[in-house]
Structure formats: structure tokens, C-alpha cells
PDB file of C-alpha atoms in Angstrom:
ATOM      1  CA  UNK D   1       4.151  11.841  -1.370  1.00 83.00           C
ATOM      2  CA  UNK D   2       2.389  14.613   0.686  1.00 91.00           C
ATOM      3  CA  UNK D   3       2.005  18.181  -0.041  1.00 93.00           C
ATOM      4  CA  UNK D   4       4.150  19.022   2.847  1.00 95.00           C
ATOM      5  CA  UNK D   5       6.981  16.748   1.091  1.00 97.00           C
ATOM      6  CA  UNK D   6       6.256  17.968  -2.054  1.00 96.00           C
ATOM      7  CA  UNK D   7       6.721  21.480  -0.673  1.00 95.00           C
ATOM      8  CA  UNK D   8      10.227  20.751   1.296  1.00 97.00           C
ATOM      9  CA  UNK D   9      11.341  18.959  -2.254  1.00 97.00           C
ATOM     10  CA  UNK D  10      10.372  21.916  -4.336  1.00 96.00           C
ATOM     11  CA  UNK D  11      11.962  24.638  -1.974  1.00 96.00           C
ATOM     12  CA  UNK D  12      15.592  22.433  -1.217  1.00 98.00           C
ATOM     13  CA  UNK D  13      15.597  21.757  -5.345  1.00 97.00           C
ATOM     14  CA  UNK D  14      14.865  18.369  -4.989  1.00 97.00           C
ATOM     15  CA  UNK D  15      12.318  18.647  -7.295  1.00 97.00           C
ATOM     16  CA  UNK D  16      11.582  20.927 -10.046  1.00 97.00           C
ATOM     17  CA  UNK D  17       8.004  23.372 -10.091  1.00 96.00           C
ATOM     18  CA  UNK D  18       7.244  20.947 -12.915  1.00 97.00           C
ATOM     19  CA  UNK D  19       7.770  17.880 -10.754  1.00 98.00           C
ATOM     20  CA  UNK D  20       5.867  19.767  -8.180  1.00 97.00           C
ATOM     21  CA  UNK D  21       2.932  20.588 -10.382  1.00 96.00           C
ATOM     22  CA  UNK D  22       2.623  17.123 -11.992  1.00 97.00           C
ATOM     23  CA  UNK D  23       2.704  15.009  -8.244  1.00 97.00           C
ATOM     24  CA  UNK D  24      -0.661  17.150  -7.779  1.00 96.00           C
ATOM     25  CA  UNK D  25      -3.755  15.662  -9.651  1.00 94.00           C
ATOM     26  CA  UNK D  26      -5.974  18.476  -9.287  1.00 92.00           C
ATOM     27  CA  UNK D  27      -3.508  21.362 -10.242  1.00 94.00           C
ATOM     28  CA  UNK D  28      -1.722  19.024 -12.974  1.00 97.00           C
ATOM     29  CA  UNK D  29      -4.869  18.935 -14.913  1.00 97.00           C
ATOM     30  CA  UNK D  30      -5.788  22.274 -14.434  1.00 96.00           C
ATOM     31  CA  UNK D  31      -2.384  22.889 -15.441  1.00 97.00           C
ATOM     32  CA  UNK D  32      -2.443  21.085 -18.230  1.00 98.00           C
ATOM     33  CA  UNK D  33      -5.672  22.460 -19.520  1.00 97.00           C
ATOM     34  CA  UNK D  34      -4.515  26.286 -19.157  1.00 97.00           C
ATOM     35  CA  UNK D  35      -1.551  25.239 -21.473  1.00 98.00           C
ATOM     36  CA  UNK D  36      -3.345  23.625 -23.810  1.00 98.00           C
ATOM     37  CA  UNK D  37      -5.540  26.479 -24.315  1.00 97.00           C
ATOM     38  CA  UNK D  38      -2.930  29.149 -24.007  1.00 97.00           C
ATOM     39  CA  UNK D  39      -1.049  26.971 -27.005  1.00 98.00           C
ATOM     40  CA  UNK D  40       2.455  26.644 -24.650  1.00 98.00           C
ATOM     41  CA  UNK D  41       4.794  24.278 -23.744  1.00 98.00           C
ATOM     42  CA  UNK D  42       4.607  21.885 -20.523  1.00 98.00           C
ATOM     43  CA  UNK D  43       7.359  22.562 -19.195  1.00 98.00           C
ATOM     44  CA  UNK D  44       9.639  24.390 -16.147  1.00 97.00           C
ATOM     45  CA  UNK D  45       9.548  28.260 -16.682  1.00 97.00           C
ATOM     46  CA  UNK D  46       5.739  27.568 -17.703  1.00 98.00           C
ATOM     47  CA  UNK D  47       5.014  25.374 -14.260  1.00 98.00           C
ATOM     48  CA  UNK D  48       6.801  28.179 -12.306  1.00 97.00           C
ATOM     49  CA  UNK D  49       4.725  30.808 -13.935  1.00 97.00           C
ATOM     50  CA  UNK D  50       1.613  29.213 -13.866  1.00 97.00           C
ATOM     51  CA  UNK D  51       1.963  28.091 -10.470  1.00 94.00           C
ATOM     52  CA  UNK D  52       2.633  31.913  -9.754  1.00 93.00           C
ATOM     53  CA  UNK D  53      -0.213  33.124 -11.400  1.00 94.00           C
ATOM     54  CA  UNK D  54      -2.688  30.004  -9.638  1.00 92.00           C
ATOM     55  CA  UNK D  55      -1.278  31.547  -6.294  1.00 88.00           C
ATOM     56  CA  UNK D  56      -2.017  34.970  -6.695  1.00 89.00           C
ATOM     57  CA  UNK D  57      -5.594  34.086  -8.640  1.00 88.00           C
ATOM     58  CA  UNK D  58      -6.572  31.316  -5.896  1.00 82.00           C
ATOM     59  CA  UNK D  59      -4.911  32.511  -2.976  1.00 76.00           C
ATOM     60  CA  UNK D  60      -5.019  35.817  -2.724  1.00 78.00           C
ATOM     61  CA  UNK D  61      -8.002  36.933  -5.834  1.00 74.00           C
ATOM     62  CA  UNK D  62      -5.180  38.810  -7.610  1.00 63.00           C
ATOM     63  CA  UNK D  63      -3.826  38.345 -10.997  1.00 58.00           C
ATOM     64  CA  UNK D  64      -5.369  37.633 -14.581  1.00 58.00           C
ATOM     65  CA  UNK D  65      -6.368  34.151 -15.774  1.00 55.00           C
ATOM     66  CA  UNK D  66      -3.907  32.427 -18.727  1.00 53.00           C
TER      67      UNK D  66
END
């Protein structure tokens, strides 16, 4: 699936942020790391936040790291 898929999915609720996340190699590790080092959960409300946080670090320089 593309990213512009992914993104319709995600925004109609097809998916969840986690689903979203995970169908991305690159940001699914990254992901993956940040919680492992951060000791949380993989999971929704941590995908959602994370995803949040990559936006405003990546995207725009905002933000702190996890």
C-alpha cells in the first residue's frame, strides 16, 4: 500500500495510527526503537503520540525528542 493510501485509511478510520505506523518500514523501526528506549508500550495512544511528536520534530524542527 502507498503512503497516499495509508494516509486516506488512517484519516476515514480504516486503519488505526498503529496500523499506520507499522505499514511504514522506516518510521516503524524508528518507532519501535524510541519505545524501547523510552520503556513504553507499542501500542495506539503511543503510535498517535509518537507520530505527533515525529511531525512536529521532523517536519516542522519543533518539539522534544522521546
Amino acid at each position: 500500500m502507498d503512503y497516499e493510501e495509508l494516509v486516506q485509511k488512517n484519516q476515514a478510520g480504516e486503519i488505526s495510527d498503529l496500523e499506520f505506523l507499522l505499514a511504514q518500514e522506516e518510521l516503524a523501526q524508528a518507532y519501535k526503537e524510541a519505545m524501547k528506549e523510552s520503556l513504553q508500550e507499542i501500542n495506539d495512544e503511543t503510535a498517535r503520540k509518537w507520530l505527533l511528536q515525529y511531525e512536529n520534530d521532523k517536519l516542522y524542527g519543533h518539539g522534544d525528542s522521546w
